[in-house]
Amino acid sequence: MLISEIFNSIQGEGELTGEPSVFVRTSGCNLRCRWCDTMYASWEPEGEEMEAGQVVEKVCSYPETRVVITGGEPMIARGLDRLASLLGERGRHITIETAGTVGPSGITCDLASLSPKLSGSVPRTGEIADGWIEKHQQRRLRPDIIADWVRDYNYQLKFVVCGEGDVAEIADLLSQVRDEGVEVPPEKVLLMPEGTDLETLRSRDDLISAACRQYGYGTSRRLHIELF
């Protein structure tokens, strides 16, 4: 599999915010989010080809027992099933960060961190090669696949929010997942402010606070942006 980087740090988002973790970033993605902050692992994938066993040995050279498999989109990485299985055998707690466009198919996972992509993620004309806008739009939301993850795994649903339109889209998506026979409790939905600096993050506070009060959602800090 193509691995962009392996490093230890702390989890910056979600239920495990602040937990020391080892991050395995696979390279390659089936989407092209316009605000992507890891283009080296998605728009222009780069990295080193590694066998699953090599990745496990590198991960286990760090003291942390929590492992975050991220991307790009890790669920399209060749050999991911074997990597997750081997990490599980070594007693690692595994979080998989995914957009929820690829089914789990029984993969070893302790926390499915699902981040479905809203309409604001669609690249604009001139930002990406021909054909990718349509591909992204067709692939970005799969309520049936999200339902599969929610049905079979411990999970969290994380959304980056920058406007009231995003909040409406989230409610609509949850309704579509409900139509697939799965009810998502509001406390499993975490809203995060869009932004790459503290001032922008704080400017979303009122919006996110109002949405959480209205729908009963939770919130998540973006600790890595605050610290690094």
mmCIF file with all atom_site columns, C-alpha atoms in Angstrom:
data_model
loop_
_atom_site.group_PDB
_atom_site.id
_atom_site.type_symbol
_atom_site.label_atom_id
_atom_site.label_alt_id
_atom_site.label_comp_id
_atom_site.label_asym_id
_atom_site.label_entity_id
_atom_site.label_seq_id
_atom_site.pdbx_PDB_ins_code
_atom_site.Cartn_x
_atom_site.Cartn_y
_atom_site.Cartn_z
_atom_site.occupancy
_atom_site.B_iso_or_equiv
_atom_site.pdbx_formal_charge
_atom_site.auth_seq_id
_atom_site.auth_comp_id
_atom_site.auth_asym_id
_atom_site.auth_atom_id
_atom_site.pdbx_PDB_model_num
ATOM 1   C CA . MET A 1 1   ? 0.000   0.000  0.000   1.00 0.00 ? 1   MET A CA 1
ATOM 2   C CA . LEU A 1 2   ? 1.064   3.583  -0.597  1.00 0.00 ? 2   LEU A CA 1
ATOM 3   C CA . ILE A 1 3   ? 1.831   5.230  2.752   1.00 0.00 ? 3   ILE A CA 1
ATOM 4   C CA . SER A 1 4   ? 2.216   8.991  2.946   1.00 0.00 ? 4   SER A CA 1
ATOM 5   C CA . GLU A 1 5   ? 3.451   9.158  6.539   1.00 0.00 ? 5   GLU A CA 1
ATOM 6   C CA . ILE A 1 6   ? 3.508   7.438  9.932   1.00 0.00 ? 6   ILE A CA 1
ATOM 7   C CA . PHE A 1 7   ? 3.969   9.572  13.028  1.00 0.00 ? 7   PHE A CA 1
ATOM 8   C CA . ASN A 1 8   ? 2.898   9.916  16.651  1.00 0.00 ? 8   ASN A CA 1
ATOM 9   C CA . SER A 1 9   ? 1.001   12.905 17.977  1.00 0.00 ? 9   SER A CA 1
ATOM 10  C CA . ILE A 1 10  ? -2.289  13.541 19.780  1.00 0.00 ? 10  ILE A CA 1
ATOM 11  C CA . GLN A 1 11  ? -5.755  13.119 18.349  1.00 0.00 ? 11  GLN A CA 1
ATOM 12  C CA . GLY A 1 12  ? -7.115  16.559 17.504  1.00 0.00 ? 12  GLY A CA 1
ATOM 13  C CA . GLU A 1 13  ? -10.784 15.789 16.798  1.00 0.00 ? 13  GLU A CA 1
ATOM 14  C CA . GLY A 1 14  ? -13.714 13.709 17.957  1.00 0.00 ? 14  GLY A CA 1
ATOM 15  C CA . GLU A 1 15  ? -14.434 11.587 21.005  1.00 0.00 ? 15  GLU A CA 1
ATOM 16  C CA . LEU A 1 16  ? -10.747 10.804 21.562  1.00 0.00 ? 16  LEU A CA 1
ATOM 17  C CA . THR A 1 17  ? -9.481  14.395 21.373  1.00 0.00 ? 17  THR A CA 1
ATOM 18  C CA . GLY A 1 18  ? -6.228  14.738 23.275  1.00 0.00 ? 18  GLY A CA 1
ATOM 19  C CA . GLU A 1 19  ? -5.375  11.027 23.253  1.00 0.00 ? 19  GLU A CA 1
ATOM 20  C CA . PRO A 1 20  ? -1.779  10.180 22.293  1.00 0.00 ? 20  PRO A CA 1
ATOM 21  C CA . SER A 1 21  ? -1.963  8.186  19.056  1.00 0.00 ? 21  SER A CA 1
ATOM 22  C CA . VAL A 1 22  ? 0.056   6.871  16.144  1.00 0.00 ? 22  VAL A CA 1
ATOM 23  C CA . PHE A 1 23  ? -1.197  8.122  12.785  1.00 0.00 ? 23  PHE A CA 1
ATOM 24  C CA . VAL A 1 24  ? -0.924  6.064  9.614   1.00 0.00 ? 24  VAL A CA 1
ATOM 25  C CA . ARG A 1 25  ? -1.766  8.185  6.585   1.00 0.00 ? 25  ARG A CA 1
ATOM 26  C CA . THR A 1 26  ? -2.483  6.209  3.441   1.00 0.00 ? 26  THR A CA 1
ATOM 27  C CA . SER A 1 27  ? -2.119  7.996  0.122   1.00 0.00 ? 27  SER A CA 1
ATOM 28  C CA . GLY A 1 28  ? -4.909  8.085  -2.436  1.00 0.00 ? 28  GLY A CA 1
ATOM 29  C CA . CYS A 1 29  ? -8.521  9.257  -2.371  1.00 0.00 ? 29  CYS A CA 1
ATOM 30  C CA . ASN A 1 30  ? -11.722 8.709  -4.332  1.00 0.00 ? 30  ASN A CA 1
ATOM 31  C CA . LEU A 1 31  ? -12.844 12.305 -3.696  1.00 0.00 ? 31  LEU A CA 1
ATOM 32  C CA . ARG A 1 32  ? -11.391 15.743 -4.392  1.00 0.00 ? 32  ARG A CA 1
ATOM 33  C CA . CYS A 1 33  ? -12.594 18.047 -1.599  1.00 0.00 ? 33  CYS A CA 1
ATOM 34  C CA . ARG A 1 34  ? -11.921 21.653 -2.512  1.00 0.00 ? 34  ARG A CA 1
ATOM 35  C CA . TRP A 1 35  ? -10.705 22.546 0.996   1.00 0.00 ? 35  TRP A CA 1
ATOM 36  C CA . CYS A 1 36  ? -8.571  19.409 1.439   1.00 0.00 ? 36  CYS A CA 1
ATOM 37  C CA . ASP A 1 37  ? -5.606  20.048 3.755   1.00 0.00 ? 37  ASP A CA 1
ATOM 38  C CA . THR A 1 38  ? -3.706  16.876 2.790   1.00 0.00 ? 38  THR A CA 1
ATOM 39  C CA . MET A 1 39  ? -3.510  17.151 -0.989  1.00 0.00 ? 39  MET A CA 1
ATOM 40  C CA . TYR A 1 40  ? -0.239  15.193 -0.914  1.00 0.00 ? 40  TYR A CA 1
ATOM 41  C CA . ALA A 1 41  ? -2.352  12.186 0.135   1.00 0.00 ? 41  ALA A CA 1
ATOM 42  C CA . SER A 1 42  ? -5.399  12.828 -2.040  1.00 0.00 ? 42  SER A CA 1
ATOM 43  C CA . TRP A 1 43  ? -5.290  15.205 -5.029  1.00 0.00 ? 43  TRP A CA 1
ATOM 44  C CA . GLU A 1 44  ? -1.661  14.320 -5.784  1.00 0.00 ? 44  GLU A CA 1
ATOM 45  C CA . PRO A 1 45  ? -0.958  11.060 -3.910  1.00 0.00 ? 45  PRO A CA 1
ATOM 46  C CA . GLU A 1 46  ? 2.641   10.540 -2.905  1.00 0.00 ? 46  GLU A CA 1
ATOM 47  C CA . GLY A 1 47  ? 4.405   8.255  -0.478  1.00 0.00 ? 47  GLY A CA 1
ATOM 48  C CA . GLU A 1 48  ? 6.230   4.963  -0.048  1.00 0.00 ? 48  GLU A CA 1
ATOM 49  C CA . GLU A 1 49  ? 5.012   1.502  -1.003  1.00 0.00 ? 49  GLU A CA 1
ATOM 50  C CA . MET A 1 50  ? 4.966   -0.619 2.160   1.00 0.00 ? 50  MET A CA 1
ATOM 51  C CA . GLU A 1 51  ? 3.714   -4.074 3.068   1.00 0.00 ? 51  GLU A CA 1
ATOM 52  C CA . ALA A 1 52  ? 1.197   -4.337 5.909   1.00 0.00 ? 52  ALA A CA 1
ATOM 53  C CA . GLY A 1 53  ? 3.775   -6.035 8.126   1.00 0.00 ? 53  GLY A CA 1
ATOM 54  C CA . GLN A 1 54  ? 6.229   -3.180 7.614   1.00 0.00 ? 54  GLN A CA 1
ATOM 55  C CA . VAL A 1 55  ? 3.606   -0.647 8.624   1.00 0.00 ? 55  VAL A CA 1
ATOM 56  C CA . VAL A 1 56  ? 2.772   -2.646 11.761  1.00 0.00 ? 56  VAL A CA 1
ATOM 57  C CA . GLU A 1 57  ? 6.418   -2.822 12.830  1.00 0.00 ? 57  GLU A CA 1
ATOM 58  C CA . LYS A 1 58  ? 6.797   0.936  12.389  1.00 0.00 ? 58  LYS A CA 1
ATOM 59  C CA . VAL A 1 59  ? 3.581   1.616  14.311  1.00 0.00 ? 59  VAL A CA 1
ATOM 60  C CA . CYS A 1 60  ? 4.626   -0.684 17.131  1.00 0.00 ? 60  CYS A CA 1
ATOM 61  C CA . SER A 1 61  ? 7.971   1.090  17.471  1.00 0.00 ? 61  SER A CA 1
ATOM 62  C CA . TYR A 1 62  ? 6.030   3.917  19.126  1.00 0.00 ? 62  TYR A CA 1
ATOM 63  C CA . PRO A 1 63  ? 4.746   3.610  22.713  1.00 0.00 ? 63  PRO A CA 1
ATOM 64  C CA . GLU A 1 64  ? 1.152   4.660  21.971  1.00 0.00 ? 64  GLU A CA 1
ATOM 65  C CA . THR A 1 65  ? -1.481  1.919  21.739  1.00 0.00 ? 65  THR A CA 1
ATOM 66  C CA . ARG A 1 66  ? -4.091  3.971  19.870  1.00 0.00 ? 66  ARG A CA 1
ATOM 67  C CA . VAL A 1 67  ? -3.707  3.961  16.099  1.00 0.00 ? 67  VAL A CA 1
ATOM 68  C CA . VAL A 1 68  ? -5.506  6.301  13.705  1.00 0.00 ? 68  VAL A CA 1
ATOM 69  C CA . ILE A 1 69  ? -5.655  5.148  10.085  1.00 0.00 ? 69  ILE A CA 1
ATOM 70  C CA . THR A 1 70  ? -6.377  8.169  7.949   1.00 0.00 ? 70  THR A CA 1
ATOM 71  C CA . GLY A 1 71  ? -5.771  9.513  4.458   1.00 0.00 ? 71  GLY A CA 1
ATOM 72  C CA . GLY A 1 72  ? -6.674  10.453 1.795   1.00 0.00 ? 72  GLY A CA 1
ATOM 73  C CA . GLU A 1 73  ? -9.303  7.761  1.953   1.00 0.00 ? 73  GLU A CA 1
ATOM 74  C CA . PRO A 1 74  ? -7.848  4.756  3.763   1.00 0.00 ? 74  PRO A CA 1
ATOM 75  C CA . MET A 1 75  ? -10.702 2.448  2.778   1.00 0.00 ? 75  MET A CA 1
ATOM 76  C CA . ILE A 1 76  ? -9.427  2.327  -0.818  1.00 0.00 ? 76  ILE A CA 1
ATOM 77  C CA . ALA A 1 77  ? -5.861  1.393  0.212   1.00 0.00 ? 77  ALA A CA 1
ATOM 78  C CA . ARG A 1 78  ? -4.688  -2.016 -0.983  1.00 0.00 ? 78  ARG A CA 1
ATOM 79  C CA . GLY A 1 79  ? -4.086  -4.367 1.946   1.00 0.00 ? 79  GLY A CA 1
ATOM 80  C CA . LEU A 1 80  ? -5.939  -2.256 4.508   1.00 0.00 ? 80  LEU A CA 1
ATOM 81  C CA . ASP A 1 81  ? -7.911  -5.255 5.795   1.00 0.00 ? 81  ASP A CA 1
ATOM 82  C CA . ARG A 1 82  ? -4.703  -7.106 6.574   1.00 0.00 ? 82  ARG A CA 1
ATOM 83  C CA . LEU A 1 83  ? -3.107  -4.047 8.173   1.00 0.00 ? 83  LEU A CA 1
ATOM 84  C CA . ALA A 1 84  ? -6.088  -3.522 10.474  1.00 0.00 ? 84  ALA A CA 1
ATOM 85  C CA . SER A 1 85  ? -6.192  -7.212 11.366  1.00 0.00 ? 85  SER A CA 1
ATOM 86  C CA . LEU A 1 86  ? -2.500  -7.304 12.232  1.00 0.00 ? 86  LEU A CA 1
ATOM 87  C CA . LEU A 1 87  ? -2.771  -4.169 14.352  1.00 0.00 ? 87  LEU A CA 1
ATOM 88  C CA . GLY A 1 88  ? -5.710  -5.684 16.192  1.00 0.00 ? 88  GLY A CA 1
ATOM 89  C CA . GLU A 1 89  ? -3.690  -8.805 16.898  1.00 0.00 ? 89  GLU A CA 1
ATOM 90  C CA . ARG A 1 90  ? -1.000  -6.597 18.423  1.00 0.00 ? 90  ARG A CA 1
ATOM 91  C CA . GLY A 1 91  ? -3.552  -5.109 20.824  1.00 0.00 ? 91  GLY A CA 1
ATOM 92  C CA . ARG A 1 92  ? -3.856  -1.708 19.163  1.00 0.00 ? 92  ARG A CA 1
ATOM 93  C CA . HIS A 1 93  ? -7.036  0.361  19.384  1.00 0.00 ? 93  HIS A CA 1
ATOM 94  C CA . ILE A 1 94  ? -7.895  1.238  15.789  1.00 0.00 ? 94  ILE A CA 1
ATOM 95  C CA . THR A 1 95  ? -9.690  4.347  14.584  1.00 0.00 ? 95  THR A CA 1
ATOM 96  C CA . ILE A 1 96  ? -10.406 4.530  10.861  1.00 0.00 ? 96  ILE A CA 1
ATOM 97  C CA . GLU A 1 97  ? -11.061 8.030  9.556   1.00 0.00 ? 97  GLU A CA 1
ATOM 98  C CA . THR A 1 98  ? -13.198 7.738  6.432   1.00 0.00 ? 98  THR A CA 1
ATOM 99  C CA . ALA A 1 99  ? -15.660 9.734  4.366   1.00 0.00 ? 99  ALA A CA 1
ATOM 100 C CA . GLY A 1 100 ? -18.051 6.793  4.525   1.00 0.00 ? 100 GLY A CA 1
ATOM 101 C CA . THR A 1 101 ? -18.168 6.136  0.779   1.00 0.00 ? 101 THR A CA 1
ATOM 102 C CA . VAL A 1 102 ? -16.719 2.596  0.963   1.00 0.00 ? 102 VAL A CA 1
ATOM 103 C CA . GLY A 1 103 ? -18.366 -0.209 2.912   1.00 0.00 ? 103 GLY A CA 1
ATOM 104 C CA . PRO A 1 104 ? -16.600 -1.738 5.934   1.00 0.00 ? 104 PRO A CA 1
ATOM 105 C CA . SER A 1 105 ? -16.856 -5.379 4.793   1.00 0.00 ? 105 SER A CA 1
ATOM 106 C CA . GLY A 1 106 ? -15.966 -6.664 8.258   1.00 0.00 ? 106 GLY A CA 1
ATOM 107 C CA . ILE A 1 107 ? -12.736 -4.708 8.675   1.00 0.00 ? 107 ILE A CA 1
ATOM 108 C CA . THR A 1 108 ? -11.150 -4.658 12.147  1.00 0.00 ? 108 THR A CA 1
ATOM 109 C CA . CYS A 1 109 ? -12.027 -1.288 13.672  1.00 0.00 ? 109 CYS A CA 1
ATOM 110 C CA . ASP A 1 110 ? -12.668 -0.025 17.204  1.00 0.00 ? 110 ASP A CA 1
ATOM 111 C CA . LEU A 1 111 ? -13.935 3.430  16.211  1.00 0.00 ? 111 LEU A CA 1
ATOM 112 C CA . ALA A 1 112 ? -15.272 4.354  12.794  1.00 0.00 ? 112 ALA A CA 1
ATOM 113 C CA . SER A 1 113 ? -14.745 8.102  12.474  1.00 0.00 ? 113 SER A CA 1
ATOM 114 C CA . LEU A 1 114 ? -17.123 8.999  9.650   1.00 0.00 ? 114 LEU A CA 1
ATOM 115 C CA . SER A 1 115 ? -16.830 12.386 7.955   1.00 0.00 ? 115 SER A CA 1
ATOM 116 C CA . PRO A 1 116 ? -19.360 12.581 5.103   1.00 0.00 ? 116 PRO A CA 1
ATOM 117 C CA . LYS A 1 117 ? -18.644 15.388 2.670   1.00 0.00 ? 117 LYS A CA 1
ATOM 118 C CA . LEU A 1 118 ? -21.252 18.117 2.279   1.00 0.00 ? 118 LEU A CA 1
ATOM 119 C CA . SER A 1 119 ? -21.884 20.195 -0.842  1.00 0.00 ? 119 SER A CA 1
ATOM 120 C CA . GLY A 1 120 ? -19.276 22.765 0.167   1.00 0.00 ? 120 GLY A CA 1
ATOM 121 C CA . SER A 1 121 ? -16.605 20.161 -0.523  1.00 0.00 ? 121 SER A CA 1
ATOM 122 C CA . VAL A 1 122 ? -17.314 20.061 -4.268  1.00 0.00 ? 122 VAL A CA 1
ATOM 123 C CA . PRO A 1 123 ? -14.386 21.550 -6.240  1.00 0.00 ? 123 PRO A CA 1
ATOM 124 C CA . ARG A 1 124 ? -15.085 24.495 -8.523  1.00 0.00 ? 124 ARG A CA 1
ATOM 125 C CA . THR A 1 125 ? -14.590 24.702 -12.246 1.00 0.00 ? 125 THR A CA 1
ATOM 126 C CA . GLY A 1 126 ? -10.929 25.418 -12.958 1.00 0.00 ? 126 GLY A CA 1
ATOM 127 C CA . GLU A 1 127 ? -9.702  23.950 -9.662  1.00 0.00 ? 127 GLU A CA 1
ATOM 128 C CA . ILE A 1 128 ? -9.534  20.345 -10.825 1.00 0.00 ? 128 ILE A CA 1
ATOM 129 C CA . ALA A 1 129 ? -9.172  18.285 -13.993 1.00 0.00 ? 129 ALA A CA 1
ATOM 130 C CA . ASP A 1 130 ? -12.233 17.670 -16.142 1.00 0.00 ? 130 ASP A CA 1
ATOM 131 C CA . GLY A 1 131 ? -14.484 14.925 -14.847 1.00 0.00 ? 131 GLY A CA 1
ATOM 132 C CA . TRP A 1 132 ? -13.556 15.154 -11.173 1.00 0.00 ? 132 TRP A CA 1
ATOM 133 C CA . ILE A 1 133 ? -16.313 17.579 -10.221 1.00 0.00 ? 133 ILE A CA 1
ATOM 134 C CA . GLU A 1 134 ? -18.951 15.133 -11.437 1.00 0.00 ? 134 GLU A CA 1
ATOM 135 C CA . LYS A 1 135 ? -17.146 12.160 -9.867  1.00 0.00 ? 135 LYS A CA 1
ATOM 136 C CA . HIS A 1 136 ? -16.885 13.918 -6.523  1.00 0.00 ? 136 HIS A CA 1
ATOM 137 C CA . GLN A 1 137 ? -20.533 14.937 -6.584  1.00 0.00 ? 137 GLN A CA 1
ATOM 138 C CA . GLN A 1 138 ? -21.658 11.389 -7.386  1.00 0.00 ? 138 GLN A CA 1
ATOM 139 C CA . ARG A 1 139 ? -19.461 9.738  -4.739  1.00 0.00 ? 139 ARG A CA 1
ATOM 140 C CA . ARG A 1 140 ? -19.408 12.102 -1.782  1.00 0.00 ? 140 ARG A CA 1
ATOM 141 C CA . LEU A 1 141 ? -22.590 10.947 0.012   1.00 0.00 ? 141 LEU A CA 1
ATOM 142 C CA . ARG A 1 142 ? -23.595 7.310  0.440   1.00 0.00 ? 142 ARG A CA 1
ATOM 143 C CA . PRO A 1 143 ? -26.260 7.074  3.157   1.00 0.00 ? 143 PRO A CA 1
ATOM 144 C CA . ASP A 1 144 ? -26.561 3.322  2.542   1.00 0.00 ? 144 ASP A CA 1
ATOM 145 C CA . ILE A 1 145 ? -22.858 2.803  3.274   1.00 0.00 ? 145 ILE A CA 1
ATOM 146 C CA . ILE A 1 146 ? -22.940 5.139  6.270   1.00 0.00 ? 146 ILE A CA 1
ATOM 147 C CA . ALA A 1 147 ? -25.818 3.020  7.590   1.00 0.00 ? 147 ALA A CA 1
ATOM 148 C CA . ASP A 1 148 ? -23.649 -0.111 7.247   1.00 0.00 ? 148 ASP A CA 1
ATOM 149 C CA . TRP A 1 149 ? -20.899 1.460  9.362   1.00 0.00 ? 149 TRP A CA 1
ATOM 150 C CA . VAL A 1 150 ? -23.339 2.762  11.955  1.00 0.00 ? 150 VAL A CA 1
ATOM 151 C CA . ARG A 1 151 ? -25.131 -0.579 12.176  1.00 0.00 ? 151 ARG A CA 1
ATOM 152 C CA . ASP A 1 152 ? -22.022 -2.691 12.754  1.00 0.00 ? 152 ASP A CA 1
ATOM 153 C CA . TYR A 1 153 ? -19.390 -0.509 14.458  1.00 0.00 ? 153 TYR A CA 1
ATOM 154 C CA . ASN A 1 154 ? -18.744 1.878  17.280  1.00 0.00 ? 154 ASN A CA 1
ATOM 155 C CA . TYR A 1 155 ? -18.771 5.184  15.437  1.00 0.00 ? 155 TYR A CA 1
ATOM 156 C CA . GLN A 1 156 ? -18.824 8.962  15.437  1.00 0.00 ? 156 GLN A CA 1
ATOM 157 C CA . LEU A 1 157 ? -20.155 11.242 12.716  1.00 0.00 ? 157 LEU A CA 1
ATOM 158 C CA . LYS A 1 158 ? -18.035 14.381 12.303  1.00 0.00 ? 158 LYS A CA 1
ATOM 159 C CA . PHE A 1 159 ? -18.977 17.353 10.157  1.00 0.00 ? 159 PHE A CA 1
ATOM 160 C CA . VAL A 1 160 ? -17.018 20.490 9.334   1.00 0.00 ? 160 VAL A CA 1
ATOM 161 C CA . VAL A 1 161 ? -19.471 23.405 9.462   1.00 0.00 ? 161 VAL A CA 1
ATOM 162 C CA . CYS A 1 162 ? -19.115 26.901 8.050   1.00 0.00 ? 162 CYS A CA 1
ATOM 163 C CA . GLY A 1 163 ? -22.723 28.018 7.474   1.00 0.00 ? 163 GLY A CA 1
ATOM 164 C CA . GLU A 1 164 ? -26.389 27.330 8.203   1.00 0.00 ? 164 GLU A CA 1
ATOM 165 C CA . GLY A 1 165 ? -26.698 25.476 4.909   1.00 0.00 ? 165 GLY A CA 1
ATOM 166 C CA . ASP A 1 166 ? -24.309 22.827 6.254   1.00 0.00 ? 166 ASP A CA 1
ATOM 167 C CA . VAL A 1 167 ? -26.545 22.281 9.275   1.00 0.00 ? 167 VAL A CA 1
ATOM 168 C CA . ALA A 1 168 ? -29.563 21.732 7.024   1.00 0.00 ? 168 ALA A CA 1
ATOM 169 C CA . GLU A 1 169 ? -27.584 19.253 4.883   1.00 0.00 ? 169 GLU A CA 1
ATOM 170 C CA . ILE A 1 170 ? -26.585 17.282 7.973   1.00 0.00 ? 170 ILE A CA 1
ATOM 171 C CA . ALA A 1 171 ? -30.210 16.962 9.074   1.00 0.00 ? 171 ALA A CA 1
ATOM 172 C CA . ASP A 1 172 ? -31.161 15.800 5.588   1.00 0.00 ? 172 ASP A CA 1
ATOM 173 C CA . LEU A 1 173 ? -28.373 13.205 5.496   1.00 0.00 ? 173 LEU A CA 1
ATOM 174 C CA . LEU A 1 174 ? -29.399 11.797 8.873   1.00 0.00 ? 174 LEU A CA 1
ATOM 175 C CA . SER A 1 175 ? -32.937 11.493 7.517   1.00 0.00 ? 175 SER A CA 1
ATOM 176 C CA . GLN A 1 176 ? -31.596 9.518  4.541   1.00 0.00 ? 176 GLN A CA 1
ATOM 177 C CA . VAL A 1 177 ? -29.643 7.218  6.873   1.00 0.00 ? 177 VAL A CA 1
ATOM 178 C CA . ARG A 1 178 ? -32.856 6.735  8.862   1.00 0.00 ? 178 ARG A CA 1
ATOM 179 C CA . ASP A 1 179 ? -34.559 5.667  5.644   1.00 0.00 ? 179 ASP A CA 1
ATOM 180 C CA . GLU A 1 180 ? -31.915 2.915  5.445   1.00 0.00 ? 180 GLU A CA 1
ATOM 181 C CA . GLY A 1 181 ? -33.228 1.573  8.752   1.00 0.00 ? 181 GLY A CA 1
ATOM 182 C CA . VAL A 1 182 ? -30.635 3.100  11.087  1.00 0.00 ? 182 VAL A CA 1
ATOM 183 C CA . GLU A 1 183 ? -31.305 5.814  13.656  1.00 0.00 ? 183 GLU A CA 1
ATOM 184 C CA . VAL A 1 184 ? -28.324 8.003  14.582  1.00 0.00 ? 184 VAL A CA 1
ATOM 185 C CA . PRO A 1 185 ? -28.660 9.485  18.091  1.00 0.00 ? 185 PRO A CA 1
ATOM 186 C CA . PRO A 1 186 ? -27.897 13.219 17.966  1.00 0.00 ? 186 PRO A CA 1
ATOM 187 C CA . GLU A 1 187 ? -25.118 12.878 20.537  1.00 0.00 ? 187 GLU A CA 1
ATOM 188 C CA . LYS A 1 188 ? -23.176 10.730 18.029  1.00 0.00 ? 188 LYS A CA 1
ATOM 189 C CA . VAL A 1 189 ? -23.045 13.726 15.668  1.00 0.00 ? 189 VAL A CA 1
ATOM 190 C CA . LEU A 1 190 ? -20.144 16.110 16.265  1.00 0.00 ? 190 LEU A CA 1
ATOM 191 C CA . LEU A 1 191 ? -19.967 19.548 14.681  1.00 0.00 ? 191 LEU A CA 1
ATOM 192 C CA . MET A 1 192 ? -16.584 21.151 14.091  1.00 0.00 ? 192 MET A CA 1
ATOM 193 C CA . PRO A 1 193 ? -15.859 24.692 12.913  1.00 0.00 ? 193 PRO A CA 1
ATOM 194 C CA . GLU A 1 194 ? -14.360 25.149 9.462   1.00 0.00 ? 194 GLU A CA 1
ATOM 195 C CA . GLY A 1 195 ? -11.105 27.084 9.427   1.00 0.00 ? 195 GLY A CA 1
ATOM 196 C CA . THR A 1 196 ? -7.344  26.847 9.566   1.00 0.00 ? 196 THR A CA 1
ATOM 197 C CA . ASP A 1 197 ? -6.699  29.533 12.201  1.00 0.00 ? 197 ASP A CA 1
ATOM 198 C CA . LEU A 1 198 ? -8.086  30.315 15.653  1.00 0.00 ? 198 LEU A CA 1
ATOM 199 C CA . GLU A 1 199 ? -9.864  33.501 14.608  1.00 0.00 ? 199 GLU A CA 1
ATOM 200 C CA . THR A 1 200 ? -11.849 31.707 11.906  1.00 0.00 ? 200 THR A CA 1
ATOM 201 C CA . LEU A 1 201 ? -12.637 28.775 14.190  1.00 0.00 ? 201 LEU A CA 1
ATOM 202 C CA . ARG A 1 202 ? -13.979 31.083 16.877  1.00 0.00 ? 202 ARG A CA 1
ATOM 203 C CA . SER A 1 203 ? -16.115 32.959 14.345  1.00 0.00 ? 203 SER A CA 1
ATOM 204 C CA . ARG A 1 204 ? -18.191 29.758 13.929  1.00 0.00 ? 204 ARG A CA 1
ATOM 205 C CA . ASP A 1 205 ? -18.925 29.381 17.657  1.00 0.00 ? 205 ASP A CA 1
ATOM 206 C CA . ASP A 1 206 ? -22.380 30.973 17.631  1.00 0.00 ? 206 ASP A CA 1
ATOM 207 C CA . LEU A 1 207 ? -23.491 28.968 14.601  1.00 0.00 ? 207 LEU A CA 1
ATOM 208 C CA . ILE A 1 208 ? -22.359 25.656 16.053  1.00 0.00 ? 208 ILE A CA 1
ATOM 209 C CA . SER A 1 209 ? -23.740 26.435 19.511  1.00 0.00 ? 209 SER A CA 1
ATOM 210 C CA . ALA A 1 210 ? -27.159 27.257 18.056  1.00 0.00 ? 210 ALA A CA 1
ATOM 211 C CA . ALA A 1 211 ? -27.220 24.080 15.945  1.00 0.00 ? 211 ALA A CA 1
ATOM 212 C CA . CYS A 1 212 ? -26.258 21.909 18.904  1.00 0.00 ? 212 CYS A CA 1
ATOM 213 C CA . ARG A 1 213 ? -29.001 23.424 21.055  1.00 0.00 ? 213 ARG A CA 1
ATOM 214 C CA . GLN A 1 214 ? -31.570 22.957 18.289  1.00 0.00 ? 214 GLN A CA 1
ATOM 215 C CA . TYR A 1 215 ? -30.721 19.369 17.333  1.00 0.00 ? 215 TYR A CA 1
ATOM 216 C CA . GLY A 1 216 ? -28.933 17.969 20.385  1.00 0.00 ? 216 GLY A CA 1
ATOM 217 C CA . TYR A 1 217 ? -25.646 17.439 18.534  1.00 0.00 ? 217 TYR A CA 1
ATOM 218 C CA . GLY A 1 218 ? -22.260 17.424 20.212  1.00 0.00 ? 218 GLY A CA 1
ATOM 219 C CA . THR A 1 219 ? -19.225 19.493 19.326  1.00 0.00 ? 219 THR A CA 1
ATOM 220 C CA . SER A 1 220 ? -15.571 18.742 18.754  1.00 0.00 ? 220 SER A CA 1
ATOM 221 C CA . ARG A 1 221 ? -12.551 20.955 19.120  1.00 0.00 ? 221 ARG A CA 1
ATOM 222 C CA . ARG A 1 222 ? -9.937  20.955 16.379  1.00 0.00 ? 222 ARG A CA 1
ATOM 223 C CA . LEU A 1 223 ? -7.112  20.763 18.857  1.00 0.00 ? 223 LEU A CA 1
ATOM 224 C CA . HIS A 1 224 ? -4.386  20.171 16.279  1.00 0.00 ? 224 HIS A CA 1
ATOM 225 C CA . ILE A 1 225 ? -5.155  23.548 14.683  1.00 0.00 ? 225 ILE A CA 1
ATOM 226 C CA . GLU A 1 226 ? -5.102  25.252 18.079  1.00 0.00 ? 226 GLU A CA 1
ATOM 227 C CA . LEU A 1 227 ? -1.784  23.675 19.053  1.00 0.00 ? 227 LEU A CA 1
ATOM 228 C CA . PHE A 1 228 ? 0.134   23.364 15.795  1.00 0.00 ? 228 PHE A CA 1
#
